Structures are given as structure tokens and as C-alpha cells.
Amino acid sequence: MSWHRRKQICLLGFMGSGKSTVGELLSRELRWPFIDLDAVIEAGQGVSIREIFARSGEAFFRQVERAALVEVLKTEPAVIALGGGTFAYEPNIELVRETGGATVWLDCALDILRQRCSILQNRPLFRDPESFANLLELRLPYYRLAEFRVATDGRSPAEVVDQILRLRIF
Ligand code: S3P
């Protein structure tokens, strides 16, 4: 993969880590399309992610997420913001790897994630601070499988973009 320039970047990380904000900014810098997987799912289903969870449960959401992932990975070039759980399922990890997109983990401290997610009401998996912390612990081993890690604590979205642009992806 190192011999040719990468044309797809998948941003991953926990809820509230800034995948969508950073992804949008990064796509402008690169002049590549930006795809937000959650937004694709909502558009496809015609309802919010919260509604999908409420009506059909998480298992159904994961099926829909997987199908949406297959579709969005066909776009190149693209900056793709995955959902917080997308890269925590082995088949999805394999799929992203097979496609050859660069994977960048936006690493963010629990306190900051919690603060951001407690303000917004749109995350069905943000139930209480304890289960939130537990879920992050469960996810970390998967996030660590990303090729690149960018520490976002204390950095503005523009600074995070700068960090990504310095990675040996391009
Ligand atoms: C999820 C994170 C959400 C969304 C869904 C499930 C998760 O995406 O895909 O609520 O499993 O962590 P964000 O990380 O963009 O909030």
C-alpha cells in the first residue's frame, strides 16, 4: 500500500471525538468529498439514528451500518467519518482494510468525550457516565488497530487537521 498515494481516509474514534467536524474540515483542505457514515444511514432509513435504535434495536442498526459502510467505501477519493462503533466490529475492520483506506483514530480523553456527549441528546449509546466509560474501555483495543493515532486533547479541529496532514498517508 505504501507505493501509491492513498485516496481514502477513514476517521474513527469514540462518540464525541470530533470525527464529523474534523472530517469536514479535512475534506475541504484536501478537496475530497466528505462522507459521514451516520448521515448516510439516516438518509437511507429516513429517520434519525436515535429512532433506528429505539424502533429496531442496536443489532438492526449494525446491519444497516455495515451495508452503508460497504457502499461508502466505494467512493474515492473521500474522507469518511465512521460511527463510534463501526471500527469495533471485526468484519468492518477487515472491510476497511481490504479497501485500503488509511485509518486514523482521533484519540480523545474520557472527560472531554463525556462532556461533549452529555450536551447532545442524539446518541442512543450515551446512557450514563459509567456505561459510557465502560464502552470506551471495550472499544479502545479496536481503535488501537488503526494505522494512525492523533491525540486531539487540547487541539482545535484545525490543529487536528494539521496533524493528519502531517501523517505519512499522502
Ligand atoms: C455509535 C456512535 C454514533 C452512531 C451510533 C452508534 C457507537 O456515531 O453511529 O449512535 O456505537 O458508538 P458517533 O460516534 O458519530 O456519535
XYZ file of N, CA and C and ligand atoms in Angstrom:
526
model
N 0.817 -1.210 0.000
C 0.000 0.000 0.000
C 0.855 1.265 0.000
N 2.115 1.123 0.397
C 2.935 2.324 0.580
C 3.370 2.962 -0.746
N 3.294 2.212 -1.816
C 3.824 2.730 -3.066
C 2.874 3.652 -3.807
N 1.639 3.657 -3.446
C 0.791 4.634 -4.128
C 0.081 5.528 -3.122
N -0.253 6.742 -3.614
C -0.868 7.701 -2.725
C -2.252 7.248 -2.301
N -2.543 7.403 -1.028
C -3.829 6.947 -0.515
C -4.910 7.956 -0.856
N -6.048 7.440 -1.244
C -7.123 8.329 -1.688
C -8.379 8.193 -0.836
N -8.236 7.568 0.287
C -9.399 7.429 1.160
C -8.920 7.448 2.607
N -9.564 8.280 3.398
C -9.196 8.338 4.809
C -10.432 8.059 5.648
N -10.341 7.082 6.517
C -11.440 6.781 7.430
C -11.077 7.287 8.823
N -11.891 8.194 9.327
C -11.668 8.705 10.683
C -12.487 7.855 11.643
N -11.839 7.408 12.693
C -12.552 6.595 13.666
C -12.249 7.094 15.069
N -13.052 6.617 15.999
C -12.876 7.054 17.380
C -14.225 7.085 18.066
N -14.188 7.339 19.358
C -15.409 7.251 20.163
C -16.361 8.405 19.844
N -17.599 8.259 20.299
C -18.574 9.346 20.168
C -17.991 10.621 20.766
N -18.121 11.700 20.042
C -17.659 12.986 20.579
C -16.194 13.273 20.325
N -15.517 12.396 19.584
C -14.079 12.618 19.372
C -13.811 13.631 18.248
N -14.861 14.025 17.535
C -14.688 15.074 16.517
C -14.573 14.555 15.100
N -14.983 13.312 14.869
C -14.834 12.718 13.536
C -15.523 13.550 12.450
N -16.748 13.983 12.736
C -17.504 14.724 11.718
C -16.925 16.113 11.506
N -16.635 16.810 12.586
C -16.100 18.179 12.484
C -14.744 18.169 11.782
N -13.869 17.297 12.242
C -12.523 17.213 11.666
C -12.614 16.713 10.218
N -13.483 15.742 9.990
C -13.623 15.173 8.646
C -14.043 16.222 7.626
N -14.985 17.033 8.020
C -15.481 18.097 7.132
C -14.349 19.074 6.783
N -13.623 19.483 7.808
C -12.504 20.428 7.600
C -11.405 19.809 6.738
N -11.077 18.567 7.047
C -10.025 17.863 6.312
C -10.402 17.726 4.840
N -11.671 17.427 4.603
C -12.111 17.240 3.210
C -11.985 18.542 2.431
N -12.213 19.662 3.126
C -12.069 20.958 2.445
C -10.608 21.205 2.080
N -9.724 20.867 3.014
C -8.283 21.041 2.752
C -7.832 20.199 1.566
N -8.305 18.966 1.541
C -7.865 18.030 0.501
C -8.648 18.192 -0.805
N -9.785 18.899 -0.704
C -10.740 18.990 -1.827
C -11.225 17.607 -2.236
N -11.461 16.806 -1.241
C -12.048 15.491 -1.455
C -13.467 15.543 -0.898
N -14.377 14.721 -1.410
C -15.716 14.664 -0.817
C -15.651 14.193 0.641
N -16.604 14.684 1.423
C -16.713 14.226 2.805
C -17.959 13.363 2.941
N -17.788 12.214 3.565
C -18.934 11.319 3.790
C -19.028 11.004 5.274
N -20.190 11.296 5.839
C -20.420 10.998 7.249
C -21.307 9.752 7.301
N -20.742 8.660 7.774
C -21.478 7.384 7.719
C -22.829 7.469 8.444
N -22.848 8.127 9.598
C -24.120 8.262 10.331
C -25.165 8.988 9.484
N -24.718 10.033 8.776
C -25.654 10.809 7.945
C -26.166 9.960 6.781
N -25.295 9.116 6.228
C -25.710 8.224 5.132
C -26.779 7.248 5.641
N -26.557 6.736 6.848
C -27.518 5.794 7.434
C -28.864 6.490 7.660
N -28.815 7.694 8.205
C -30.062 8.425 8.482
C -30.803 8.741 7.186
N -30.046 9.131 6.163
C -30.690 9.449 4.875
C -31.326 8.183 4.286
N -30.620 7.074 4.391
C -31.117 5.817 3.827
C -32.357 5.305 4.540
N -32.391 5.477 5.843
C -33.513 4.968 6.630
C -34.650 5.994 6.751
N -34.312 7.245 6.506
C -35.326 8.295 6.610
C -35.677 8.667 8.035
N -34.893 8.231 8.980
C -35.117 8.589 10.396
C -33.754 8.769 11.074
N -33.784 9.357 12.267
C -32.538 9.597 12.991
C -31.974 8.289 13.548
N -30.689 8.339 13.849
C -30.047 7.151 14.450
C -30.760 6.802 15.766
N -31.113 7.830 16.518
C -31.820 7.587 17.778
C -33.113 6.793 17.528
N -33.836 7.182 16.473
C -35.083 6.489 16.115
C -34.821 5.041 15.705
N -33.736 4.853 14.944
C -33.421 3.486 14.483
C -33.188 2.595 15.703
N -32.405 3.094 16.647
C -32.147 2.320 17.864
C -33.453 2.067 18.624
N -34.266 3.106 18.740
C -35.499 2.985 19.539
C -36.482 2.009 18.898
N -36.597 2.092 17.572
C -37.602 1.252 16.888
C -37.123 -0.162 16.647
N -35.846 -0.293 16.267
C -35.403 -1.602 15.772
C -34.241 -2.210 16.536
N -33.642 -1.450 17.433
C -32.572 -2.001 18.269
C -31.184 -1.894 17.636
N -30.176 -2.159 18.473
C -28.794 -1.980 18.019
C -28.387 -2.999 16.959
N -28.858 -4.261 17.099
C -28.430 -5.290 16.133
C -28.840 -4.892 14.712
N -30.052 -4.356 14.597
C -30.520 -3.909 13.283
C -29.658 -2.740 12.799
N -29.390 -1.799 13.735
C -28.547 -0.654 13.364
C -27.209 -1.132 12.806
N -26.609 -2.146 13.443
C -25.289 -2.625 12.989
C -25.359 -3.221 11.582
N -26.489 -3.870 11.266
C -26.653 -4.405 9.894
C -26.715 -3.275 8.879
N -27.496 -2.270 9.223
C -27.651 -1.130 8.326
C -26.322 -0.394 8.189
N -25.615 -0.293 9.304
C -24.312 0.393 9.312
C -23.327 -0.335 8.402
N -23.344 -1.644 8.502
C -22.437 -2.457 7.687
C -22.727 -2.254 6.190
N -24.026 -2.297 5.836
C -24.410 -2.122 4.428
C -24.003 -0.727 3.947
N -24.195 0.270 4.793
C -23.822 1.642 4.418
C -22.306 1.746 4.259
N -21.573 1.052 5.112
C -20.106 1.074 5.034
C -19.631 0.503 3.701
N -20.233 -0.623 3.308
C -19.874 -1.244 2.020
C -20.042 -0.217 0.899
N -21.135 0.518 0.941
C -21.404 1.499 -0.119
C -20.429 2.665 -0.082
N -20.223 3.243 1.100
C -19.394 4.464 1.136
C -17.939 4.161 0.797
N -17.508 2.943 1.073
C -16.109 2.611 0.774
C -15.841 2.538 -0.736
N -16.916 2.617 -1.513
C -16.731 2.604 -2.972
C -16.325 3.980 -3.497
N -16.443 4.991 -2.672
C -16.117 6.353 -3.121
C -14.658 6.671 -2.880
N -14.014 7.147 -3.941
C -12.612 7.509 -3.843
C -12.325 8.634 -4.830
N -11.682 9.723 -4.442
C -11.180 9.956 -3.103
C -12.319 10.331 -2.150
N -12.058 10.161 -0.882
C -13.059 10.558 0.117
C -12.454 10.586 1.515
N -12.984 11.508 2.289
C -12.747 11.484 3.738
C -14.029 10.935 4.335
N -13.910 9.854 5.093
C -15.088 9.191 5.630
C -15.046 9.225 7.160
N -16.099 9.783 7.761
C -16.207 9.730 9.223
C -17.033 8.500 9.567
N -16.416 7.534 10.240
C -17.146 6.338 10.665
C -17.953 6.678 11.913
N -18.889 5.797 12.273
C -19.575 5.967 13.557
C -18.656 5.439 14.658
N -18.992 5.780 15.894
C -18.135 5.385 17.016
C -17.976 3.880 17.166
N -18.977 3.123 16.681
C -18.918 1.673 16.849
C -18.467 0.934 15.603
N -18.379 1.651 14.488
C -18.110 0.977 13.208
C -16.833 0.145 13.258
N -15.785 0.741 13.787
C -14.480 0.080 13.763
C -14.293 -0.812 14.999
N -15.370 -1.128 15.656
C -15.276 -2.010 16.815
C -15.840 -3.390 16.485
N -16.088 -3.623 15.212
C -16.583 -4.927 14.749
C -15.617 -5.479 13.719
N -15.115 -6.684 13.995
C -14.062 -7.272 13.162
C -14.380 -7.262 11.669
N -15.608 -7.678 11.262
C -15.862 -7.694 9.811
C -15.737 -6.306 9.195
N -16.106 -5.282 9.945
C -15.977 -3.917 9.418
C -14.504 -3.523 9.312
N -13.730 -3.940 10.281
C -12.292 -3.630 10.260
C -11.667 -4.271 9.018
N -12.030 -5.531 8.796
C -11.494 -6.238 7.621
C -11.882 -5.539 6.327
N -13.120 -5.131 6.269
C -13.631 -4.468 5.064
C -12.864 -3.177 4.791
N -12.666 -2.378 5.817
C -11.943 -1.117 5.650
C -10.509 -1.411 5.215
N -9.913 -2.406 5.824
C -8.528 -2.743 5.465
C -8.415 -3.227 4.036
N -9.371 -4.070 3.629
C -9.354 -4.592 2.248
C -9.449 -3.460 1.237
N -10.246 -2.462 1.561
C -10.434 -1.348 0.646
C -9.165 -0.518 0.550
N -8.379 -0.543 1.589
C -7.094 0.143 1.529
C -7.109 1.570 2.015
N -8.229 2.000 2.584
C -8.285 3.358 3.122
C -7.375 3.496 4.334
N -6.796 4.684 4.488
C -5.972 4.936 5.675
C -6.910 5.111 6.869
N -6.555 4.515 7.994
C -7.404 4.618 9.176
C -6.738 5.507 10.212
N -7.467 6.506 10.647
C -6.927 7.482 11.600
C -7.841 7.529 12.816
N -7.275 7.218 13.954
C -8.030 7.237 15.222
C -7.872 8.600 15.882
N -8.996 9.248 16.104
C -8.973 10.512 16.835
C -9.105 10.173 18.321
N -7.990 10.177 18.986
C -7.947 9.776 20.393
C -8.273 10.986 21.269
N -9.176 10.774 22.192
C -9.672 11.892 23.000
C -9.938 11.404 24.423
N -9.648 12.245 25.388
C -9.799 11.841 26.790
C -11.267 11.658 27.174
N -11.479 10.708 28.062
C -12.840 10.372 28.501
C -13.621 11.603 28.973
N -13.006 12.438 29.783
C -13.703 13.608 30.332
C -14.267 14.506 29.244
N -13.448 14.699 28.219
C -13.874 15.591 27.127
C -15.012 14.935 26.343
N -14.859 13.637 26.074
C -15.900 12.908 25.339
C -17.221 12.983 26.098
N -17.127 12.776 27.396
C -18.322 12.740 28.233
C -19.009 14.102 28.245
N -18.183 15.113 28.358
C -18.713 16.480 28.381
C -19.464 16.782 27.081
N -18.849 16.451 25.958
C -19.467 16.742 24.661
C -20.756 15.957 24.465
N -20.721 14.675 24.836
C -21.873 13.815 24.545
C -23.029 14.051 25.500
N -22.744 14.571 26.691
C -23.841 14.779 27.636
C -24.683 15.989 27.234
N -24.111 16.869 26.422
C -24.868 18.061 25.996
C -25.879 17.675 24.915
N -25.451 16.824 23.998
C -26.318 16.461 22.873
C -27.191 15.253 23.226
N -28.393 15.253 22.696
C -29.348 14.184 23.019
C -29.446 13.133 21.911
N -28.533 13.221 20.952
C -28.725 12.380 19.756
C -27.938 11.075 19.766
N -27.400 10.693 20.934
C -26.591 9.473 20.947
C -27.227 8.412 21.846
N -27.852 7.428 21.202
C -28.563 6.422 22.000
C -27.653 5.622 22.921
N -26.364 5.537 22.596
C -25.479 4.747 23.453
C -24.856 5.575 24.578
N -25.243 6.852 24.657
C -24.822 7.612 25.828
C -25.967 7.525 26.846
N -25.816 6.602 27.791
C -26.904 6.385 28.743
C -26.575 7.025 30.081
N -25.413 6.672 30.591
C -24.968 7.246 31.864
C -23.441 7.241 31.849
N -22.834 8.068 32.708
C -21.383 8.222 32.662
C -20.623 6.909 32.833
N -21.154 6.010 33.660
C -20.423 4.772 33.919
C -20.420 3.839 32.704
N -21.591 3.637 32.123
C -21.633 2.728 30.964
C -20.869 3.336 29.783
N -20.854 4.660 29.737
C -20.104 5.362 28.684
C -18.607 5.032 28.811
N -18.105 5.121 30.039
C -16.686 4.825 30.297
C -16.382 3.357 29.993
N -17.299 2.478 30.372
C -17.091 1.047 30.113
C -17.047 0.748 28.624
N -17.939 1.400 27.902
C -17.978 1.171 26.456
C -16.677 1.654 25.816
N -16.182 2.783 26.280
C -14.910 3.279 25.734
C -13.792 2.258 25.986
N -13.754 1.715 27.189
C -12.729 0.698 27.509
C -12.805 -0.489 26.562
N -14.033 -0.920 26.287
C -14.225 -2.066 25.378
C -13.779 -1.742 23.959
N -13.927 -0.488 23.584
C -13.628 -0.095 22.212
C -12.143 0.180 21.982
N -11.442 0.597 23.017
C -10.047 1.026 22.827
C -9.173 0.007 22.094
N -9.265 -1.288 22.439
C -8.399 -2.245 21.723
C -8.636 -2.244 20.215
N -9.855 -1.967 19.815
C -10.150 -1.905 18.375
C -9.603 -0.617 17.774
N -9.820 0.478 18.461
C -9.330 1.766 17.932
C -7.803 1.715 17.755
N -7.165 0.983 18.665
C -5.694 0.891 18.572
C -5.237 0.160 17.313
N -6.152 -0.521 16.648
C -5.801 -1.217 15.403
C -5.709 -0.250 14.213
N -6.086 0.989 14.429
C -5.960 1.980 13.350
C -4.485 2.153 13.009
N -4.238 2.517 11.761
C -2.835 2.711 11.350
C -2.213 3.941 12.004
N -3.038 4.967 12.199
C -2.524 6.215 12.746
C -3.375 6.643 13.932
N -2.724 7.262 14.883
C -3.432 7.801 16.042
C -3.096 9.284 16.142
N -4.120 10.087 16.304
C -3.879 11.514 16.502
C -4.490 11.900 17.846
N -3.667 12.449 18.721
C -4.166 12.888 20.026
C -4.864 14.229 19.828
N -6.108 14.304 20.242
C -6.886 15.520 19.968
C -7.013 16.425 21.192
N -6.634 15.930 22.361
C -6.792 16.729 23.580
C -6.033 18.044 23.458
N -6.718 19.118 23.776
C -6.073 20.434 23.747
C -5.834 20.969 22.348
N -6.359 20.295 21.362
C -6.174 20.773 19.981
C -7.512 21.196 19.383
N -7.484 22.253 18.614
C -8.701 22.684 17.912
C -8.894 21.746 16.711
N -10.098 21.726 16.126
C -10.292 20.891 14.935
C -9.274 21.210 13.836
N -8.953 22.492 13.652
C -7.984 22.856 12.604
C -6.602 22.288 12.928
N -6.252 22.288 14.207
C -4.945 21.721 14.593
C -4.922 20.202 14.391
N -6.047 19.581 14.644
C -6.117 18.130 14.414
C -5.948 17.844 12.920
N -6.578 18.662 12.102
C -6.428 18.502 10.649
C -4.958 18.642 10.262
N -4.290 19.632 10.824
C -2.855 19.807 10.534
C -2.067 18.548 10.880
N -2.386 17.984 12.023
C -1.695 16.759 12.441
C -1.926 15.636 11.416
N -3.154 15.529 10.960
C -3.471 14.457 9.996
C -2.712 14.678 8.689
N -2.642 15.928 8.287
C -1.962 16.221 7.023
C -0.468 15.921 7.106
N 0.043 15.867 8.336
C 1.469 15.546 8.501
C 1.749 14.044 8.542
N 0.691 13.252 8.622
C 0.906 11.791 8.666
C 1.402 11.300 7.318
N 2.039 10.153 7.337
C 2.585 9.665 6.059
C 1.537 8.884 5.275
N 0.425 9.598 5.027
C -0.650 8.982 4.264
C -0.519 9.404 2.809
N -0.046 10.628 2.627
C -0.164 11.246 1.297
C 1.121 11.134 0.483
C -22.323 4.828 17.940
C -21.870 6.079 17.651
C -22.637 7.038 16.848
C -23.682 6.325 15.977
C -24.482 5.393 16.794
C -23.634 4.318 17.473
C -21.470 3.906 18.744
O -21.750 7.755 15.998
O -23.076 5.630 14.929
O -25.158 6.165 17.756
O -21.693 2.693 18.716
O -20.523 4.393 19.395
P -20.830 8.973 16.519
O -19.561 8.390 17.006
O -20.641 9.792 15.295
O -21.596 9.675 17.573
